[in-house]
Coordinates of C-alpha atoms and ligand atoms in Angstrom, one line a residue:
M153 CA 54.7 -5.6 -21.0
S154 CA 56.0 -3.5 -18.2
L155 CA 56.1 -5.4 -15.0
S156 CA 54.7 -4.5 -11.7
Q157 CA 54.8 -6.9 -8.8
S158 CA 51.3 -5.9 -7.5
I159 CA 48.3 -8.0 -7.7
A160 CA 46.4 -4.9 -8.8
Y161 CA 48.5 -5.0 -12.0
A162 CA 47.5 -8.6 -12.6
K163 CA 43.9 -7.7 -12.2
E164 CA 44.4 -4.9 -14.7
L165 CA 45.8 -7.4 -17.2
D166 CA 42.7 -9.6 -16.7
K167 CA 40.4 -6.7 -17.3
N168 CA 42.1 -6.0 -20.7
D169 CA 42.1 -9.6 -21.7
P170 CA 39.7 -10.3 -24.6
L171 CA 39.6 -14.0 -23.7
S172 CA 38.9 -13.6 -20.0
L173 CA 35.3 -14.7 -20.2
F174 CA 36.2 -18.1 -21.6
K175 CA 37.2 -19.2 -18.1
N176 CA 33.4 -19.3 -17.3
E177 CA 33.1 -22.0 -19.9
F178 CA 35.3 -24.4 -17.9
Y179 CA 35.0 -26.4 -14.7
V180 CA 37.7 -24.6 -12.8
N181 CA 38.1 -25.7 -9.1
P182 CA 37.8 -22.4 -7.2
N183 CA 40.0 -23.8 -4.5
S184 CA 43.0 -24.4 -6.6
I185 CA 45.0 -23.0 -9.5
Y186 CA 45.5 -25.4 -12.3
M187 CA 48.9 -25.2 -14.0
D188 CA 48.8 -28.7 -15.6
G189 CA 46.7 -28.1 -18.7
N190 CA 49.7 -29.2 -20.8
S191 CA 49.2 -32.8 -19.4
L192 CA 45.5 -32.9 -19.0
G193 CA 43.3 -30.0 -20.0
L194 CA 40.2 -29.2 -18.0
L195 CA 36.6 -30.0 -18.8
S196 CA 34.5 -27.4 -20.5
K197 CA 30.7 -27.2 -20.3
K198 CA 30.5 -27.6 -24.1
A199 CA 32.7 -30.7 -24.1
E200 CA 30.5 -32.2 -21.3
K201 CA 27.4 -31.4 -23.3
T202 CA 28.6 -33.0 -26.6
L203 CA 29.6 -36.1 -24.7
L204 CA 26.2 -36.3 -23.0
D205 CA 24.6 -35.7 -26.4
S206 CA 26.3 -38.8 -27.7
L207 CA 25.2 -40.9 -24.8
E208 CA 21.7 -39.6 -25.4
D209 CA 22.0 -40.5 -29.1
W210 CA 22.9 -44.1 -28.1
K211 CA 20.0 -44.2 -25.6
T212 CA 17.5 -42.9 -28.2
H213 CA 18.7 -44.3 -31.4
G214 CA 20.6 -47.5 -30.7
I215 CA 22.4 -48.7 -33.9
D216 CA 20.8 -45.8 -35.8
G217 CA 23.0 -43.4 -33.9
W218 CA 25.6 -44.1 -36.6
T219 CA 23.6 -42.0 -39.0
E220 CA 21.0 -40.2 -36.9
G221 CA 20.9 -38.0 -33.8
K222 CA 22.8 -34.9 -32.7
H223 CA 26.2 -36.0 -33.8
P224 CA 25.9 -39.1 -36.0
W225 CA 28.9 -41.4 -35.4
F226 CA 29.7 -42.6 -38.9
Y227 CA 31.3 -39.2 -39.9
M228 CA 32.3 -37.9 -36.5
A229 CA 36.0 -38.5 -37.1
E230 CA 35.9 -36.6 -40.3
I231 CA 33.8 -33.8 -38.8
I232 CA 36.1 -33.3 -35.9
G233 CA 39.0 -33.5 -38.3
E234 CA 37.5 -30.6 -40.2
M235 CA 37.1 -28.6 -36.9
T236 CA 40.7 -29.3 -36.1
A237 CA 42.1 -28.3 -39.5
P238 CA 42.3 -24.5 -38.8
L239 CA 44.4 -25.2 -35.7
I240 CA 47.1 -26.9 -37.8
G241 CA 46.7 -25.0 -41.0
A242 CA 45.5 -28.0 -43.0
T243 CA 42.6 -28.8 -45.3
P244 CA 39.8 -31.0 -43.9
Q245 CA 40.8 -33.8 -46.2
E246 CA 44.3 -33.8 -44.7
T247 CA 43.0 -34.1 -41.1
I248 CA 41.4 -37.0 -39.2
T249 CA 40.6 -37.7 -35.6
T250 CA 41.8 -41.2 -34.7
G251 CA 44.0 -43.3 -32.5
S252 CA 46.6 -41.9 -30.1
I253 CA 49.9 -40.3 -30.9
T254 CA 51.7 -43.6 -30.5
T255 CA 49.3 -45.7 -32.7
N256 CA 49.2 -42.9 -35.3
L257 CA 53.0 -42.9 -35.4
H258 CA 52.9 -46.6 -36.0
Q259 CA 50.4 -46.1 -38.8
L260 CA 52.4 -43.3 -40.5
L261 CA 55.8 -45.0 -40.1
A262 CA 54.2 -48.2 -41.5
T263 CA 52.9 -46.0 -44.4
F264 CA 55.9 -43.7 -45.1
Y265 CA 59.0 -45.7 -43.9
K266 CA 60.1 -47.9 -46.8
P267 CA 63.8 -48.6 -46.2
G268 CA 65.8 -49.0 -49.4
K269 CA 68.8 -47.0 -50.4
K270 CA 67.9 -44.6 -47.6
S271 CA 67.1 -46.5 -44.5
K272 CA 67.8 -44.4 -41.3
I273 CA 65.3 -42.6 -39.1
L274 CA 66.3 -39.3 -37.6
A275 CA 64.9 -38.1 -34.2
D276 CA 66.1 -36.1 -31.3
S277 CA 67.6 -37.2 -28.0
L278 CA 65.1 -35.3 -25.8
T279 CA 61.8 -36.5 -27.3
F280 CA 59.0 -38.3 -25.5
P281 CA 59.8 -42.0 -24.9
S282 CA 56.8 -43.4 -26.6
D283 CA 57.8 -41.8 -30.0
I284 CA 61.2 -43.5 -29.7
Y285 CA 59.6 -46.9 -28.8
A286 CA 57.4 -46.6 -31.9
I287 CA 60.4 -45.8 -34.1
K288 CA 62.5 -48.6 -32.7
S289 CA 59.8 -51.2 -33.1
Q290 CA 59.1 -50.1 -36.7
L291 CA 62.9 -50.6 -37.4
E292 CA 62.8 -54.0 -35.8
L293 CA 59.7 -55.0 -37.9
H294 CA 61.9 -54.3 -40.9
G295 CA 64.7 -56.4 -39.4
L296 CA 66.9 -53.4 -38.8
S297 CA 68.7 -52.5 -35.6
P298 CA 67.9 -49.2 -33.8
E299 CA 71.6 -49.0 -32.9
S300 CA 72.6 -48.6 -36.5
H301 CA 69.4 -47.1 -38.0
L302 CA 68.1 -44.6 -35.4
I303 CA 70.0 -41.3 -35.3
Q304 CA 69.1 -39.2 -32.2
I305 CA 70.4 -35.6 -32.4
G306 CA 72.0 -34.6 -29.1
S307 CA 71.5 -31.6 -27.0
E308 CA 74.3 -29.3 -25.8
D309 CA 72.6 -28.0 -22.7
G310 CA 70.4 -31.0 -21.9
R311 CA 67.2 -29.0 -22.5
T312 CA 67.1 -27.7 -26.1
I313 CA 68.1 -29.0 -29.5
R314 CA 69.8 -26.7 -32.1
E315 CA 68.0 -26.7 -35.4
Q316 CA 71.4 -26.5 -37.1
D317 CA 72.4 -29.7 -35.5
I318 CA 69.3 -31.4 -36.7
I319 CA 69.9 -30.2 -40.3
E320 CA 73.5 -31.4 -40.1
G321 CA 72.2 -34.8 -39.2
M322 CA 70.1 -35.0 -42.3
D323 CA 72.6 -37.1 -44.3
E324 CA 72.0 -39.1 -47.4
D325 CA 71.1 -42.3 -45.5
V326 CA 68.1 -40.7 -43.7
A327 CA 64.8 -41.8 -45.1
I328 CA 62.5 -40.2 -42.6
I329 CA 62.6 -37.6 -39.7
L330 CA 60.3 -37.4 -36.7
L331 CA 60.5 -34.4 -34.4
P332 CA 58.4 -32.7 -31.8
S333 CA 57.0 -29.3 -32.6
V334 CA 57.5 -28.4 -28.9
L335 CA 59.9 -30.3 -26.6
Y336 CA 57.8 -31.7 -23.8
R337 CA 60.2 -30.8 -21.0
S338 CA 61.8 -27.5 -21.9
G339 CA 58.9 -26.2 -24.0
Q340 CA 61.3 -25.3 -26.9
L341 CA 59.4 -24.6 -30.1
L342 CA 61.2 -25.8 -33.2
D343 CA 61.1 -24.0 -36.5
I344 CA 58.9 -26.5 -38.4
E345 CA 59.0 -24.6 -41.6
A346 CA 62.8 -24.3 -41.8
L347 CA 63.3 -27.9 -40.8
T348 CA 60.8 -29.1 -43.4
Q349 CA 62.5 -27.1 -46.1
A350 CA 65.9 -28.5 -45.1
A351 CA 64.5 -32.1 -45.1
H352 CA 62.9 -31.7 -48.5
K353 CA 66.0 -30.3 -50.0
R354 CA 67.6 -33.6 -49.1
D355 CA 64.6 -35.7 -50.3
I356 CA 63.7 -36.8 -46.8
I357 CA 60.2 -37.3 -45.5
I358 CA 59.5 -35.3 -42.3
G359 CA 56.8 -35.6 -39.7
F360 CA 56.0 -33.8 -36.5
D361 CA 54.5 -34.7 -33.1
L362 CA 52.3 -31.7 -32.2
A363 CA 51.4 -33.0 -28.6
H364 CA 52.6 -29.7 -27.0
S365 CA 51.7 -27.2 -29.7
I366 CA 48.2 -28.1 -30.9
G367 CA 45.7 -25.8 -29.2
A368 CA 48.5 -23.5 -28.0
V369 CA 50.4 -22.5 -31.1
P370 CA 49.1 -21.9 -34.7
H371 CA 50.5 -24.0 -37.4
N372 CA 50.6 -23.9 -41.2
L373 CA 51.3 -27.5 -42.0
H374 CA 49.9 -27.5 -45.5
N375 CA 51.8 -24.4 -46.7
W376 CA 54.9 -25.5 -45.0
G377 CA 54.7 -28.8 -46.9
V378 CA 55.0 -31.0 -43.8
D379 CA 54.6 -34.6 -44.9
F380 CA 52.7 -35.8 -41.8
A381 CA 51.9 -35.0 -38.2
V382 CA 50.3 -36.6 -35.2
W383 CA 48.8 -35.2 -32.0
C384 CA 46.9 -36.0 -28.8
T385 CA 43.8 -34.0 -27.7
Y386 CA 43.8 -34.4 -24.0
K387 CA 46.5 -31.8 -23.4
Y388 CA 45.7 -28.3 -24.8
L389 CA 42.6 -29.4 -26.6
N390 CA 40.8 -30.5 -23.4
S391 CA 39.2 -33.7 -24.8
G392 CA 39.5 -35.6 -21.5
P393 CA 41.6 -38.5 -20.3
G394 CA 42.3 -40.9 -23.2
G395 CA 40.6 -38.5 -25.7
V396 CA 41.1 -39.6 -29.3
G397 CA 44.2 -38.1 -31.1
G398 CA 44.6 -37.1 -34.6
L399 CA 46.8 -37.1 -37.7
F400 CA 47.6 -35.0 -40.7
V401 CA 48.8 -36.3 -44.1
H402 CA 49.8 -33.7 -46.7
E403 CA 47.6 -33.6 -49.7
K404 CA 50.5 -34.6 -52.0
H405 CA 50.5 -38.0 -50.3
L406 CA 46.7 -38.6 -50.1
G407 CA 45.9 -41.8 -51.9
K408 CA 48.9 -43.6 -50.5
R409 CA 47.9 -47.0 -49.2
P410 CA 47.8 -47.2 -45.4
G411 CA 50.6 -49.3 -44.0
L412 CA 48.2 -50.7 -41.4
A413 CA 44.8 -51.2 -43.0
G414 CA 41.4 -51.8 -41.4
W415 CA 37.8 -51.4 -42.5
F416 CA 37.7 -47.8 -41.3
S417 CA 40.5 -47.0 -43.8
S418 CA 37.8 -47.5 -46.5
N419 CA 36.4 -45.1 -48.9
K420 CA 33.2 -44.6 -46.9
D421 CA 30.9 -44.9 -49.9
V422 CA 31.8 -48.6 -50.3
Q423 CA 32.8 -49.6 -46.7
F424 CA 29.6 -51.6 -46.2
E425 CA 30.0 -53.6 -49.4
M426 CA 32.3 -55.6 -47.2
S427 CA 34.8 -56.5 -50.0
H428 CA 38.0 -58.3 -49.0
D429 CA 39.9 -56.0 -51.2
L430 CA 40.3 -52.7 -49.4
D431 CA 39.2 -49.6 -51.4
H432 CA 40.9 -47.1 -49.2
A433 CA 39.9 -43.5 -48.8
H434 CA 41.8 -40.8 -50.6
T435 CA 41.8 -38.5 -47.6
A436 CA 43.6 -38.7 -44.2
G437 CA 40.6 -40.9 -43.2
A438 CA 42.5 -43.8 -45.0
Y439 CA 44.9 -43.9 -42.0
Q440 CA 42.1 -44.9 -39.5
I441 CA 42.0 -48.6 -38.7
G442 CA 39.0 -49.8 -36.7
T443 CA 35.8 -48.4 -35.3
P444 CA 36.2 -44.9 -33.9
H445 CA 36.0 -44.5 -30.1
I446 CA 32.9 -42.3 -30.1
F447 CA 32.7 -41.4 -26.4
S448 CA 36.4 -40.5 -26.3
M449 CA 36.0 -38.1 -29.3
A450 CA 32.5 -36.6 -28.6
P451 CA 33.9 -34.1 -26.1
L452 CA 36.1 -32.7 -28.8
V453 CA 33.1 -31.4 -30.8
G454 CA 32.2 -29.1 -27.9
S455 CA 35.8 -28.3 -27.0
L456 CA 36.7 -27.3 -30.6
E457 CA 33.7 -25.0 -30.8
L458 CA 35.5 -22.9 -28.0
F459 CA 38.7 -22.8 -30.1
K460 CA 36.6 -21.6 -33.1
E461 CA 35.0 -18.8 -31.0
A462 CA 38.3 -17.7 -29.5
G463 CA 40.6 -18.2 -32.6
I464 CA 44.0 -19.8 -32.3
G465 CA 45.7 -16.5 -33.0
P466 CA 44.3 -14.8 -29.9
V467 CA 44.9 -18.0 -27.9
R468 CA 48.6 -17.9 -28.8
T469 CA 48.8 -14.1 -28.1
K470 CA 47.3 -14.6 -24.6
S471 CA 49.4 -17.7 -24.0
L472 CA 52.6 -15.8 -24.8
S473 CA 51.5 -12.9 -22.5
L474 CA 50.7 -15.3 -19.6
T475 CA 54.1 -17.1 -19.9
R476 CA 56.0 -13.8 -20.4
Y477 CA 54.3 -12.5 -17.3
L478 CA 55.1 -15.7 -15.4
M479 CA 58.7 -15.6 -16.4
G480 CA 59.0 -11.9 -15.5
L481 CA 57.5 -12.4 -12.0
I482 CA 59.8 -15.4 -11.4
E483 CA 62.8 -13.3 -12.3
L484 CA 61.7 -10.5 -10.1
K485 CA 60.6 -12.5 -7.0
L486 CA 62.3 -15.8 -7.1
S487 CA 65.8 -15.2 -8.6
T488 CA 67.5 -15.5 -5.2
F489 CA 66.1 -18.9 -4.5
G490 CA 68.0 -21.0 -7.0
F491 CA 65.4 -21.3 -9.8
S492 CA 66.3 -21.1 -13.4
I493 CA 64.0 -20.8 -16.3
A494 CA 64.9 -23.6 -18.7
N495 CA 62.6 -22.9 -21.6
P496 CA 63.8 -20.6 -24.4
K497 CA 62.6 -17.1 -23.6
S498 CA 61.9 -15.6 -27.0
D499 CA 58.3 -15.8 -28.3
E500 CA 59.4 -17.6 -31.5
H501 CA 61.1 -20.4 -29.6
R502 CA 58.8 -21.2 -26.7
G503 CA 55.5 -23.2 -26.6
G504 CA 52.8 -23.0 -24.0
H505 CA 54.5 -23.8 -20.7
V506 CA 57.3 -22.5 -18.6
C507 CA 60.0 -24.9 -17.5
L508 CA 61.3 -24.1 -14.1
Q509 CA 64.4 -25.9 -12.9
H510 CA 65.3 -26.3 -9.2
P511 CA 67.4 -28.9 -7.5
E512 CA 64.5 -29.4 -5.0
A513 CA 61.8 -29.5 -7.6
A514 CA 60.1 -32.6 -6.1
R515 CA 59.8 -31.0 -2.7
I516 CA 58.6 -27.7 -4.2
C517 CA 55.9 -29.5 -6.3
K518 CA 54.6 -31.3 -3.2
A519 CA 54.4 -27.9 -1.4
L520 CA 52.7 -26.3 -4.3
K521 CA 50.0 -29.0 -4.3
A522 CA 49.6 -28.7 -0.5
N523 CA 49.0 -25.0 -1.2
G524 CA 46.4 -25.4 -3.9
V525 CA 48.6 -25.0 -7.0
I526 CA 48.6 -28.0 -9.4
P527 CA 52.0 -28.0 -11.2
D528 CA 53.6 -30.8 -13.2
Y529 CA 56.7 -32.5 -12.0
R530 CA 59.3 -34.1 -14.3
S531 CA 62.1 -35.9 -12.6
P532 CA 64.6 -35.0 -11.4
N533 CA 64.5 -31.2 -11.3
V534 CA 61.8 -29.8 -13.6
I535 CA 58.6 -28.0 -12.6
R536 CA 56.4 -27.4 -15.6
L537 CA 53.8 -24.5 -15.3
A538 CA 51.3 -24.1 -18.0
P539 CA 48.9 -21.1 -17.7
I540 CA 46.2 -21.9 -20.3
A541 CA 44.8 -19.1 -22.5
L542 CA 41.2 -20.3 -22.3
Y543 CA 41.0 -20.8 -18.5
S544 CA 43.9 -19.2 -16.7
S545 CA 44.1 -15.6 -15.6
F546 CA 47.0 -13.2 -14.9
E547 CA 45.8 -13.2 -11.3
D548 CA 46.3 -17.0 -11.3
V549 CA 49.9 -16.5 -12.5
W550 CA 50.5 -13.9 -9.8
N551 CA 49.2 -16.2 -7.2
V552 CA 51.4 -19.1 -8.3
V553 CA 54.5 -17.0 -8.0
H554 CA 53.2 -15.7 -4.7
V555 CA 52.8 -19.2 -3.4
L556 CA 56.2 -20.3 -4.7
H557 CA 57.7 -17.3 -2.9
G558 CA 56.0 -18.3 0.3
I559 CA 57.3 -21.9 0.0
M560 CA 60.8 -20.7 -0.5
E561 CA 60.7 -18.2 2.3
N562 CA 59.4 -20.8 4.7
K563 CA 61.4 -23.9 4.1
S564 CA 59.3 -25.9 6.6
Y565 CA 56.5 -26.2 4.1
E566 CA 55.4 -29.4 5.8
H567 CA 53.8 -27.4 8.4
Y568 CA 51.4 -25.8 6.0
S569 CA 47.9 -27.1 6.2
N570 CA 45.9 -28.1 3.2
E571 CA 44.2 -24.7 3.2
R572 CA 45.8 -22.1 1.0
N573 CA 47.2 -20.2 3.9
V574 CA 50.1 -18.9 1.8
I575 CA 47.8 -17.1 -0.6
A576 CA 45.5 -15.7 1.9
Ligands
PLP21 C1 51.8 -36.7 -24.4 C2 52.7 -37.1 -25.5 C3 52.6 -38.4 -26.1 C4 51.6 -39.4 -25.6 O1 51.3 -40.3 -26.6 P1 49.9 -41.1 -26.5 O2 50.0 -42.2 -27.6 O3 48.8 -40.1 -26.8 O4 49.7 -41.7 -25.2 C5 53.5 -38.7 -27.1 N1 54.4 -37.9 -27.5 C6 54.6 -36.7 -27.0 C7 55.7 -35.7 -27.5 C8 53.8 -36.3 -25.9 O5 54.0 -35.1 -25.3

């Protein structure tokens, strides 16, 4: 993409964007520019509708809503799993909507982590804290100490992890590996396929946390042979706060008993026989535990319809164009102000957000908010900016950089009013 600094050029990019109309499907505040869809995606009209449908089903059908109504509840987790499968390159049987990343990690570690001759767990040093808490508590449940049994691969630059370092850490004591697909701060996208191959060569089970890639990056989990994966849906999948997450278990493992069982782990044909001996499902559904949180998953039905219409390929293409454009404008207009781009710049190595570092990141984020741009601050020096393929425009990106430039030119940002006087 050649780069012009003019807003006319941004408008031209929007005109040529095949996904531009999807913005109309979302509730986008016209007085602000939302760059935080990687933390909490915005509400779409379709997600709102399917949530309201479910309330209506309850109102109209009472208990019969489990089997009747617009979106019967008994199979909703399976149906949403099937709708999610194309986003991760999985079969419907391998995919289920349930829990949160953290509870799903507990479930899958309880299922796959059976310390014996191999007993260590390998992770990275930059991952999200909750993933590490889950690993440590699972080790402790087995009477093992995290100091001796959790290996965390270090980072040379404090932002990214080298795949080669991870592979070198795969020694013969490692039983299981858990890695993020995209690192939540720097936005680095790891090579899932290569890491999976390396793990399997050494007879190690490998799972991925797709929090920052699902809905932004296509995956091919089945063909890559990934053993398991977990994700949340309130980020790029726009399911709303506390939206129900999901998990993937590769076909080759289906039938394995869930480490943490509950009645929703059942083979659904016999669930209501109420036997005290669990007959568990031979699909990813086996790794559910209790009654699904219907109202926290109903918005996904509508939201995933939008992904089906748009296609994850075009979503990724636009996401890459948006972040490439953002990085280009930052380099052109902001390089003299002490910013550095901390995410990997190549298409194969970056996820859906740009990670901007600045020693005064906290002050700058406050000023952005005061000027109608919603960024995401990560202490101490990171500003994450996520232009979202389905509801952000190139003009939005242009405006963000324009506002940032205004903030840096006029250091006394405190004097700005709440109106977007910088953009005007
Ligand atoms: C957002 C995020 C989580 C959050 O976990 P929940 O259990 O859904 O609250 C976990 N891991 C990563 C990498 C994340 O980005």
